[in-house]
Short mmCIF file of C-alpha atoms in Angstrom, two decimals:
data_model
loop_
_atom_site.label_atom_id
_atom_site.label_comp_id
_atom_site.label_asym_id
_atom_site.label_seq_id
_atom_site.Cartn_x
_atom_site.Cartn_y
_atom_site.Cartn_z
CA MET A 1 -19.92 -67.43 51.55
CA LEU A 2 -21.95 -64.89 50.01
CA THR A 3 -22.56 -65.62 46.46
CA PHE A 4 -24.38 -63.39 43.75
CA ASP A 5 -25.56 -65.12 40.64
CA GLN A 6 -27.00 -63.55 37.56
CA LEU A 7 -28.81 -60.88 39.88
CA THR A 8 -30.63 -58.20 38.24
CA LYS A 9 -33.08 -55.34 39.23
CA GLN A 10 -35.63 -53.31 37.41
CA ARG A 11 -37.17 -50.45 38.69
CA GLY A 12 -39.79 -49.29 36.12
CA SER A 13 -38.09 -48.98 33.02
CA ARG A 14 -34.55 -48.27 34.68
CA THR A 15 -32.45 -51.51 34.89
CA ILE A 16 -30.58 -50.83 38.36
CA LEU A 17 -28.47 -54.64 38.48
CA ASP A 18 -27.75 -56.27 35.28
CA GLY A 19 -26.41 -59.90 35.65
CA ILE A 20 -24.37 -58.95 39.12
CA THR A 21 -22.37 -61.77 39.54
CA PHE A 22 -19.56 -62.46 42.31
CA GLN A 23 -18.49 -64.34 45.78
CA ALA A 24 -17.00 -63.22 48.95
CA ARG A 25 -15.31 -65.54 50.78
CA PRO A 26 -14.56 -66.42 54.60
CA GLY A 27 -11.32 -65.09 55.70
CA ARG A 28 -11.01 -62.42 53.27
CA VAL A 29 -12.11 -58.74 53.30
CA THR A 30 -14.00 -58.01 49.44
CA GLY A 31 -14.29 -54.27 48.64
CA PHE A 32 -17.55 -53.67 46.22
CA LEU A 33 -16.29 -50.50 44.68
CA GLY A 34 -18.13 -48.60 42.34
CA PRO A 35 -19.33 -44.94 42.12
CA ASN A 36 -22.59 -43.62 43.68
CA GLY A 37 -25.68 -44.67 42.28
CA ALA A 38 -23.84 -47.80 40.53
CA GLY A 39 -25.95 -50.40 42.57
CA LYS A 40 -23.90 -51.07 45.28
CA SER A 41 -26.15 -50.50 48.08
CA SER A 42 -29.00 -52.17 46.03
CA THR A 43 -26.85 -55.13 45.76
CA LEU A 44 -26.23 -55.44 49.50
CA ARG A 45 -29.89 -54.69 50.20
CA ILE A 46 -31.30 -57.86 47.88
CA LEU A 47 -28.73 -59.94 49.81
CA LEU A 48 -30.36 -59.07 53.06
CA GLY A 49 -33.96 -59.31 51.64
CA LEU A 50 -34.63 -55.75 52.18
CA ASP A 51 -35.00 -55.38 48.32
CA ARG A 52 -36.61 -58.04 46.04
CA ALA A 53 -34.55 -59.00 43.08
CA THR A 54 -36.26 -59.03 39.45
CA SER A 55 -34.19 -62.30 38.67
CA GLY A 56 -31.23 -64.14 39.62
CA THR A 57 -29.87 -64.86 43.27
CA ALA A 58 -28.39 -63.65 46.39
CA LEU A 59 -27.03 -66.66 48.95
CA VAL A 60 -25.82 -66.94 52.03
CA ASP A 61 -23.96 -70.29 52.30
CA GLY A 62 -26.19 -71.64 49.52
CA GLN A 63 -29.59 -70.13 51.11
CA PRO A 64 -31.53 -67.15 50.81
CA PHE A 65 -31.53 -64.58 54.06
CA ALA A 66 -34.92 -64.66 54.62
CA SER A 67 -34.92 -68.43 55.48
CA LEU A 68 -32.18 -68.50 57.49
CA ARG A 69 -32.92 -69.83 60.90
CA ASP A 70 -30.53 -67.74 62.91
CA PRO A 71 -30.31 -64.94 60.60
CA LEU A 72 -27.86 -62.56 62.94
CA ARG A 73 -25.54 -65.60 63.52
CA LYS A 74 -25.00 -66.07 59.94
CA VAL A 75 -24.64 -62.13 58.96
CA GLY A 76 -24.05 -58.58 61.02
CA ALA A 77 -25.10 -55.97 58.60
CA VAL A 78 -24.21 -52.14 58.93
CA LEU A 79 -26.54 -50.21 56.11
CA ASP A 80 -28.10 -47.39 57.07
CA GLY A 81 -25.86 -46.03 59.52
CA SER A 82 -26.50 -46.67 63.10
CA GLY A 83 -29.82 -48.44 61.95
CA ALA A 84 -31.00 -47.20 65.37
CA HIS A 85 -33.95 -44.85 66.18
CA ARG A 86 -32.44 -41.29 67.25
CA SER A 87 -34.47 -40.79 71.00
CA ARG A 88 -33.59 -44.43 72.12
CA THR A 89 -30.08 -44.88 74.20
CA GLY A 90 -27.33 -46.85 72.62
CA ARG A 91 -27.82 -49.21 74.95
CA ALA A 92 -31.62 -50.06 74.47
CA HIS A 93 -31.39 -50.58 70.86
CA LEU A 94 -28.34 -53.08 71.00
CA ARG A 95 -31.10 -54.80 73.90
CA TRP A 96 -33.89 -54.71 71.63
CA VAL A 97 -31.82 -56.43 68.58
CA ALA A 98 -30.56 -58.96 71.41
CA ARG A 99 -34.10 -59.76 72.45
CA SER A 100 -35.09 -60.54 68.90
CA ALA A 101 -32.01 -63.27 68.83
CA GLY A 102 -32.62 -64.39 72.56
CA ILE A 103 -28.69 -63.45 73.25
CA GLY A 104 -28.56 -61.50 77.22
CA ASN A 105 -27.83 -57.91 78.37
CA ALA A 106 -24.22 -59.21 79.29
CA ARG A 107 -23.05 -59.56 75.75
CA VAL A 108 -24.49 -55.96 74.93
CA GLU A 109 -22.46 -54.66 77.34
CA GLU A 110 -19.37 -57.21 75.81
CA VAL A 111 -20.01 -55.57 72.25
CA LEU A 112 -20.59 -51.99 73.35
CA GLY A 113 -17.12 -52.39 75.06
CA THR A 114 -15.76 -53.88 71.83
CA VAL A 115 -16.49 -50.93 69.83
CA GLY A 116 -15.34 -48.54 72.17
CA ILE A 117 -18.34 -46.72 73.21
CA LEU A 118 -19.23 -48.00 76.49
CA ASP A 119 -18.88 -44.50 78.00
CA ALA A 120 -21.90 -43.53 75.48
CA ALA A 121 -24.36 -46.26 76.41
CA GLY A 122 -26.48 -44.55 77.98
CA LYS A 123 -27.04 -41.36 75.84
CA LYS A 124 -29.48 -41.30 73.23
CA VAL A 125 -28.40 -41.97 69.56
CA SER A 126 -29.21 -38.50 68.70
CA THR A 127 -26.48 -37.66 70.39
CA TYR A 128 -23.68 -39.24 69.25
CA SER A 129 -21.36 -38.16 66.39
CA LEU A 130 -21.42 -39.76 62.84
CA GLY A 131 -18.52 -42.00 63.72
CA MET A 132 -20.38 -43.28 66.97
CA GLY A 133 -23.31 -44.14 65.13
CA ARG A 134 -21.10 -46.18 62.92
CA ARG A 135 -19.42 -47.78 65.85
CA LEU A 136 -23.22 -48.49 67.52
CA GLY A 137 -24.39 -49.91 63.79
CA LEU A 138 -21.11 -52.24 64.31
CA ALA A 139 -21.81 -53.30 67.63
CA ALA A 140 -25.69 -54.56 66.63
CA ALA A 141 -23.81 -56.46 63.59
CA LEU A 142 -21.12 -57.80 65.74
CA LEU A 143 -24.13 -59.35 68.89
CA ALA A 144 -24.69 -62.72 67.86
CA ASP A 145 -21.09 -63.16 66.60
CA PRO A 146 -22.06 -63.90 63.08
CA GLU A 147 -19.98 -65.74 60.57
CA ALA A 148 -20.07 -62.72 57.85
CA LEU A 149 -20.13 -59.15 58.11
CA VAL A 150 -21.81 -56.75 55.36
CA LEU A 151 -21.07 -53.17 55.52
CA ASP A 152 -22.41 -50.39 53.23
CA GLU A 153 -20.18 -47.43 53.01
CA PRO A 154 -18.57 -48.28 55.97
CA VAL A 155 -16.06 -45.44 56.37
CA ASN A 156 -17.91 -42.50 54.57
CA GLY A 157 -18.02 -39.44 56.86
CA LEU A 158 -15.79 -40.51 59.02
CA ASP A 159 -12.57 -38.91 60.50
CA PRO A 160 -8.83 -40.39 59.67
CA GLU A 161 -8.83 -41.74 63.01
CA GLY A 162 -12.42 -43.52 62.70
CA ILE A 163 -11.44 -44.22 59.37
CA ARG A 164 -8.30 -46.18 60.61
CA TRP A 165 -10.01 -47.76 63.53
CA ILE A 166 -12.79 -49.68 61.28
CA ARG A 167 -9.83 -50.88 58.88
CA LEU A 168 -7.67 -52.56 61.68
CA PHE A 169 -10.90 -53.87 62.75
CA LEU A 170 -11.97 -55.15 59.73
CA ARG A 171 -8.43 -56.96 59.32
CA GLU A 172 -9.15 -58.41 62.42
CA GLN A 173 -12.32 -59.94 61.39
CA ALA A 174 -11.08 -61.59 58.40
CA SER A 175 -8.19 -62.78 60.28
CA SER A 176 -10.55 -64.54 62.80
CA GLY A 177 -12.19 -66.21 59.75
CA ARG A 178 -14.97 -64.24 59.07
CA THR A 179 -16.28 -63.66 55.79
CA VAL A 180 -16.26 -59.76 55.31
CA LEU A 181 -17.92 -57.59 52.22
CA LEU A 182 -17.57 -54.07 52.39
CA SER A 183 -19.28 -51.62 49.64
CA SER A 184 -17.30 -48.19 49.20
CA HIS A 185 -16.96 -45.20 46.89
CA LEU A 186 -13.63 -44.57 48.50
CA MET A 187 -10.79 -46.24 46.80
CA GLY A 188 -7.64 -44.46 48.58
CA GLU A 189 -9.18 -45.24 51.74
CA LEU A 190 -9.46 -48.94 51.05
CA ALA A 191 -6.55 -50.39 48.89
CA GLU A 192 -4.81 -51.44 52.38
CA THR A 193 -7.65 -53.12 53.94
CA VAL A 194 -9.20 -55.49 50.64
CA ASP A 195 -7.66 -58.68 49.55
CA ASP A 196 -10.41 -58.76 46.92
CA VAL A 197 -11.95 -56.42 44.87
CA VAL A 198 -14.77 -56.24 42.72
CA VAL A 199 -15.76 -53.00 40.79
CA ILE A 200 -19.20 -52.01 39.64
CA ARG A 201 -20.52 -49.51 36.84
CA GLN A 202 -23.64 -48.26 36.55
CA GLY A 203 -25.09 -51.84 37.57
CA ARG A 204 -22.59 -53.65 36.08
CA ILE A 205 -19.82 -55.44 37.01
CA VAL A 206 -16.54 -54.73 35.30
CA ALA A 207 -14.00 -56.36 37.25
CA ASP A 208 -13.52 -59.17 39.83
CA GLY A 209 -10.15 -60.25 41.16
CA THR A 210 -7.72 -59.91 43.97
CA LEU A 211 -6.29 -56.87 44.82
CA ALA A 212 -3.30 -57.68 42.85
CA GLU A 213 -5.46 -58.89 39.78
CA VAL A 214 -7.74 -55.79 39.49
CA THR A 215 -4.93 -53.41 40.25
CA GLY A 216 -2.98 -54.80 37.33
CA SER A 217 -0.63 -52.75 35.27
CA HIS A 218 -2.06 -49.24 36.90
CA ARG A 219 -0.08 -47.18 39.83
CA ASN A 220 -2.36 -48.58 42.11
CA LEU A 221 -5.98 -49.44 43.31
CA GLU A 222 -7.10 -45.61 42.93
CA ASP A 223 -6.13 -45.40 39.32
CA ALA A 224 -7.35 -48.84 38.12
CA PHE A 225 -10.84 -47.91 39.25
CA PHE A 226 -11.02 -44.63 37.65
CA SER A 227 -9.79 -46.11 34.35
CA LEU A 228 -12.24 -49.21 34.69
CA THR A 229 -15.06 -46.69 35.68
CA GLY A 230 -14.38 -44.20 32.97
CA ASP A 231 -13.79 -41.57 35.37
CA ARG A 232 -10.78 -39.43 34.98
CA GLY A 233 -11.08 -38.40 38.30
CA ALA A 234 -12.73 -34.84 37.19
CA ARG A 235 -15.01 -34.25 39.91
CA MET B 1 -41.78 -65.32 70.72
CA ARG B 2 -38.00 -63.92 70.22
CA ALA B 3 -39.81 -61.19 68.11
CA LEU B 4 -42.13 -60.17 70.30
CA ARG B 5 -39.94 -59.63 73.10
CA ALA B 6 -37.81 -57.32 70.69
CA GLU B 7 -40.93 -55.41 69.75
CA LEU B 8 -41.71 -54.89 73.31
CA SER B 9 -38.45 -54.20 74.34
CA LYS B 10 -38.78 -51.61 71.53
CA LEU B 11 -41.94 -50.10 72.45
CA VAL B 12 -40.96 -49.45 76.30
CA SER B 13 -37.34 -47.85 75.36
CA LEU B 14 -39.57 -45.46 72.98
CA PRO B 15 -39.81 -42.16 74.81
CA ALA B 16 -42.95 -41.39 71.91
CA SER B 17 -44.66 -44.62 73.76
CA TRP B 18 -44.48 -42.85 77.34
CA LEU B 19 -45.39 -39.92 75.70
CA ALA B 20 -48.60 -41.81 74.47
CA ALA B 21 -48.93 -43.49 77.62
CA ALA B 22 -49.32 -39.67 79.61
CA VAL B 23 -51.51 -38.34 76.90
CA GLY B 24 -53.85 -41.19 76.99
CA VAL B 25 -53.81 -40.84 81.01
CA VAL B 26 -53.61 -37.13 81.20
CA VAL B 27 -56.23 -36.53 78.51
CA SER B 28 -58.92 -38.97 80.20
CA ALA B 29 -58.30 -37.57 83.65
CA ALA B 30 -58.47 -33.57 82.49
CA VAL B 31 -61.95 -34.20 80.29
CA THR B 32 -63.27 -35.77 83.67
CA VAL B 33 -62.18 -33.34 86.08
CA LEU B 34 -63.62 -30.63 83.49
CA SER B 35 -67.14 -32.27 82.88
CA ALA B 36 -67.37 -33.35 86.56
CA GLY B 37 -67.86 -29.23 87.26
CA SER B 38 -69.80 -28.30 84.47
CA SER B 39 -72.17 -31.31 82.93
CA THR B 40 -75.15 -33.04 84.96
CA PRO B 41 -73.98 -36.80 84.87
CA GLY B 42 -75.20 -39.09 82.28
CA PRO B 43 -75.75 -42.81 81.03
CA ASP B 44 -71.68 -42.03 79.26
CA THR B 45 -69.72 -40.01 82.08
CA GLY B 46 -66.33 -41.53 82.27
CA PHE B 47 -66.65 -43.07 79.27
CA SER B 48 -67.00 -39.64 77.05
CA SER B 49 -63.79 -38.81 78.67
CA LEU B 50 -62.01 -41.91 77.89
CA ALA B 51 -63.25 -41.86 74.27
CA LEU B 52 -61.24 -38.36 73.80
CA GLY B 53 -58.36 -39.91 75.96
CA VAL B 54 -58.31 -42.65 72.87
CA ALA B 55 -55.92 -40.32 71.54
CA GLY B 56 -52.99 -42.25 73.46
CA ALA B 57 -53.96 -45.27 71.57
CA ILE B 58 -53.40 -43.61 68.41
CA VAL B 59 -50.10 -42.58 69.45
CA ILE B 60 -48.62 -45.80 70.50
CA GLY B 61 -50.03 -47.58 67.21
CA VAL B 62 -48.44 -44.93 64.83
CA VAL B 63 -45.06 -44.63 66.76
CA ALA B 64 -44.72 -48.08 66.95
CA MET B 65 -44.50 -48.04 62.70
CA SER B 66 -43.24 -44.68 62.07
CA SER B 67 -40.09 -45.03 64.30
CA GLU B 68 -38.84 -47.59 62.30
CA TYR B 69 -38.80 -45.51 59.11
CA ALA B 70 -37.61 -42.13 61.22
CA VAL B 71 -35.00 -40.37 59.30
CA GLU B 72 -32.34 -37.38 60.36
CA GLY B 73 -30.44 -35.76 58.21
CA GLU B 74 -26.89 -37.21 56.26
CA GLU B 75 -24.58 -36.11 59.45
CA SER B 76 -26.73 -37.28 62.41
CA ALA B 77 -26.00 -40.81 63.87
CA GLY B 78 -29.93 -41.89 63.94
CA GLY B 79 -30.62 -43.86 60.81
CA ARG B 80 -33.60 -46.27 59.51
CA GLN B 81 -34.15 -48.80 62.02
CA ILE B 82 -36.32 -50.62 59.60
CA THR B 83 -33.20 -52.17 58.57
CA THR B 84 -32.13 -53.81 61.83
CA THR B 85 -35.16 -54.97 62.53
CA LEU B 86 -35.78 -56.64 59.60
CA THR B 87 -32.09 -58.37 59.22
CA ALA B 88 -32.79 -59.51 62.97
CA VAL B 89 -36.15 -61.09 61.79
CA PRO B 90 -35.91 -61.48 58.10
CA SER B 91 -39.64 -62.69 58.24
CA ARG B 92 -41.81 -59.68 57.87
CA LEU B 93 -45.15 -61.33 58.65
CA ARG B 94 -43.64 -62.17 61.67
CA VAL B 95 -42.18 -58.44 62.64
CA LEU B 96 -46.00 -56.91 61.51
CA LEU B 97 -47.68 -59.82 63.63
CA ALA B 98 -45.02 -59.08 66.76
CA LYS B 99 -45.45 -55.55 66.36
CA ALA B 100 -49.34 -55.68 66.27
CA LEU B 101 -49.39 -57.82 69.34
CA ALA B 102 -46.80 -55.39 70.96
CA VAL B 103 -49.17 -52.50 70.38
CA ALA B 104 -52.18 -54.52 71.05
CA MET B 105 -50.65 -55.79 74.57
CA ALA B 106 -49.46 -51.63 75.53
CA THR B 107 -52.76 -50.44 74.24
CA ALA B 108 -54.36 -52.74 76.83
CA ALA B 109 -52.76 -51.91 79.57
CA LEU B 110 -52.63 -48.25 79.17
CA ALA B 111 -56.76 -48.41 78.71
CA VAL B 112 -56.98 -50.27 81.89
CA VAL B 113 -54.79 -47.39 83.34
CA ALA B 114 -56.97 -44.72 81.79
CA ILE B 115 -59.96 -46.60 83.11
CA ALA B 116 -58.90 -46.67 86.89
CA VAL B 117 -58.04 -43.70 86.89
CA THR B 118 -61.26 -42.25 85.02
CA PHE B 119 -63.53 -43.94 87.05
CA GLY B 120 -61.46 -43.27 90.45
CA LEU B 121 -62.07 -39.42 89.51
CA THR B 122 -65.57 -39.49 88.99
CA ALA B 123 -66.28 -41.66 92.21
CA LEU B 124 -64.29 -38.73 93.90
CA LEU B 125 -65.56 -35.82 92.50
CA LEU B 126 -69.68 -36.86 92.04
CA GLY B 127 -69.94 -38.94 94.85
CA ASP B 128 -73.25 -40.85 94.84
CA ARG B 129 -74.28 -39.23 91.79
CA ALA B 130 -71.11 -41.17 90.25
CA PRO B 131 -72.02 -43.26 87.76
CA VAL B 132 -72.79 -47.17 88.96
CA LEU B 133 -70.58 -49.78 88.70
CA ASP B 134 -72.72 -52.62 88.25
CA ALA B 135 -72.06 -55.56 86.11
CA ASP B 136 -73.11 -53.92 83.08
CA ALA B 137 -70.64 -50.92 83.63
CA ILE B 138 -68.00 -53.36 84.15
CA VAL B 139 -68.87 -54.73 80.88
CA ARG B 140 -68.68 -51.26 78.73
CA MET B 141 -64.98 -50.92 80.75
CA GLY B 142 -64.05 -54.19 78.89
CA GLY B 143 -65.57 -52.44 75.66
CA MET B 144 -63.88 -49.39 76.05
CA ALA B 145 -60.43 -51.62 76.60
CA LEU B 146 -61.33 -53.30 73.08
CA TYR B 147 -61.94 -49.69 71.54
CA TRP B 148 -58.71 -48.58 72.62
CA VAL B 149 -57.02 -51.61 71.38
CA LEU B 150 -59.08 -51.89 68.20
CA VAL B 151 -57.87 -47.90 67.24
CA ALA B 152 -54.16 -48.42 68.30
CA LEU B 153 -54.01 -51.85 65.39
CA LEU B 154 -56.39 -49.02 63.32
CA ALA B 155 -53.70 -46.79 63.42
CA PHE B 156 -50.82 -48.81 63.34
CA ALA B 157 -51.73 -50.73 60.36
CA LEU B 158 -52.62 -47.16 58.27
CA THR B 159 -48.99 -46.04 59.36
CA VAL B 160 -47.74 -49.62 57.70
CA LEU B 161 -49.27 -47.86 54.46
CA THR B 162 -48.02 -44.63 55.03
CA ARG B 163 -44.27 -45.06 56.17
CA ASN B 164 -44.88 -42.02 57.90
CA GLY B 165 -46.60 -40.88 60.91
CA VAL B 166 -47.69 -37.65 60.23
CA VAL B 167 -50.65 -37.88 58.15
CA PRO B 168 -51.97 -40.77 60.25
CA MET B 169 -51.70 -39.42 63.63
CA ALA B 170 -53.30 -35.81 62.34
CA VAL B 171 -56.19 -37.39 60.61
CA LEU B 172 -56.95 -39.68 63.30
CA ILE B 173 -56.53 -37.34 66.38
CA ALA B 174 -58.82 -34.96 64.43
CA ASN B 175 -61.45 -37.40 63.76
CA PHE B 176 -61.39 -38.76 67.66
CA SER B 177 -61.56 -35.27 69.07
CA ALA B 178 -62.18 -31.87 67.83
CA VAL B 179 -63.67 -32.98 64.24
CA PRO B 180 -65.48 -36.20 64.56
CA VAL B 181 -65.84 -36.60 60.42
CA THR B 182 -67.13 -40.15 60.72
CA PHE B 183 -69.44 -39.14 63.72
CA LEU B 184 -70.94 -36.02 61.68
CA LEU B 185 -71.27 -38.29 58.58
CA THR B 186 -73.73 -40.31 60.24
CA ARG B 187 -76.11 -37.18 60.14
CA VAL B 188 -76.10 -37.51 56.15
CA ALA B 189 -75.63 -40.97 55.93
CA ASP B 190 -76.99 -44.36 57.96
CA LEU B 191 -74.62 -45.89 56.01
CA ALA B 192 -71.56 -44.21 57.73
CA ASN B 193 -72.99 -45.54 60.91
CA TRP B 194 -71.08 -49.03 59.94
CA LEU B 195 -67.60 -47.01 60.02
CA PRO B 196 -65.02 -48.77 62.22
CA ASP B 197 -65.08 -45.75 65.29
CA VAL B 198 -68.73 -45.08 65.18
CA ALA B 199 -69.82 -48.62 64.92
CA GLY B 200 -67.05 -49.73 67.65
CA MET B 201 -68.47 -46.84 70.18
CA ARG B 202 -71.17 -49.19 70.39
CA MET B 203 -69.15 -51.48 72.69
CA TRP B 204 -69.11 -48.87 75.76
CA SER B 205 -71.76 -46.39 74.91
CA ARG B 206 -75.70 -45.69 75.99
CA GLY B 207 -76.11 -42.27 75.00
CA LEU B 208 -75.22 -42.40 71.27
CA ASP B 209 -77.38 -40.31 69.53
CA THR B 210 -77.33 -42.18 66.03
CA SER B 211 -79.81 -42.77 63.33
CA VAL B 212 -79.07 -46.98 63.42
CA GLU B 213 -79.21 -48.80 66.36
CA ILE B 214 -76.25 -51.45 66.40
CA ALA B 215 -76.07 -53.78 69.55
CA PRO B 216 -72.62 -53.22 71.58
CA VAL B 217 -71.39 -56.87 70.23
CA LEU B 218 -72.16 -56.47 66.79
CA GLY B 219 -70.69 -52.98 66.71
CA GLY B 220 -67.29 -54.40 68.13
CA ALA B 221 -67.64 -57.11 65.83
CA VAL B 222 -67.96 -54.34 62.74
CA MET B 223 -65.35 -52.53 64.02
CA ALA B 224 -62.73 -55.50 64.49
CA ALA B 225 -63.70 -56.53 60.95
CA TRP B 226 -62.78 -53.18 59.55
CA VAL B 227 -59.07 -53.39 61.27
CA ALA B 228 -58.47 -57.31 60.41
CA VAL B 229 -59.33 -56.15 56.45
CA LEU B 230 -56.77 -53.10 57.14
CA LEU B 231 -54.38 -55.32 58.50
CA VAL B 232 -54.48 -57.83 55.92
CA ILE B 233 -53.97 -55.39 53.67
CA ALA B 234 -51.06 -53.52 55.56
CA SER B 235 -49.17 -57.42 55.72
CA VAL B 236 -49.70 -57.96 51.82
CA THR B 237 -47.98 -54.33 50.99
CA PHE B 238 -45.64 -54.68 53.74
CA THR B 239 -44.30 -58.22 52.24
CA ARG B 240 -44.27 -57.11 48.65
CA ARG B 241 -42.60 -54.09 48.90
CA ASP B 242 -38.83 -53.19 49.13
CA ALA B 243 -37.81 -52.00 52.68
#
């Protein structure tokens, strides 16, 4: 269970996040939706202890992420694409992450297979496509078989095949009991994937509920989103 | 311990650290060969080559940290590694400590190789004019290895502050080779003798022409103190700022 409670973040005089409160539950895919710059990444970064909140809390099973004894076994995160240096091979990247959690190299080969990049494991990350980078990031997140997955814009920049793969993958993860929290500014791509929806706009939560609740009387999630965020899709 | 193993694994699998190792050994060896043909052996023969080979230590210290922040364009698969590092090991102090230890261990190993190659070459090229490897020379070699480690940690601490390798790399390599600003400063101000690199040189040099006499042990202690202070500043900054 991932719990955000009255999270506020100020940068200078600007309020980035204002009273963010919601939960992501086990066995469900929670979609954290909002336009670019609404505060999605900041919220996830605070959860993972990368950024500091001005006030409020973001907890993993009631504990701050930074105080977890075995963080990789609690939360697997993909925030910055692959999160891998370009001049290392995919395999070398996963091996150092594995070292940090006392995990052996056999598991590295296993997750390379799970995300389908075993063939490219010996190549440098700089030669990977965006989609392969995402898969590498996911592989690192899965190394310690975590209870929760946190993904920032997992489908951004992926081709249709990659998007479909991620969708099916995340549904599988949730049905095996994991908590899945993903952020996105792409509504259409996600309606079929998420169980719960949290909508953020300019640092505030404007909707929080099941997919059906948030969609409400609108034709679909996309319409509901644009009506909630005050954006008529004129872009 | 796990964090240290992860950091060692990172250093070993990063091509830039092998480049650093090559720089350290090749520069030391090349300068040794060149000066064997042109200058008469003095008290610092061999040691003065290693003083330039220390560029390899600078590169290790810089890339260990700058690689965490390296990014490519939007369309590329490479990403900021620091997010992966800090989600794997959330304690920033532990990350920095593990990194500093890994840098120190890698640099010490590199220094040993560079010293062996350099003095192997002096013996080969200079024959009986080569510096005698007595107890004092061995102590000075230890001083040189420590000097390399401290220079690497200095570069590392500065890169933690800048989060980018370009400036620390350029400034340090220039200062330790072509434009020894700190050393030239000793010509105009006695106080400059207490700067980290100039003070640390006392650990291995016996032919230093400077304005203030500093004993080798004191020189090493002064340099270590500088590095310790910089590491503390780096830790405070690293633990407080947003990643």
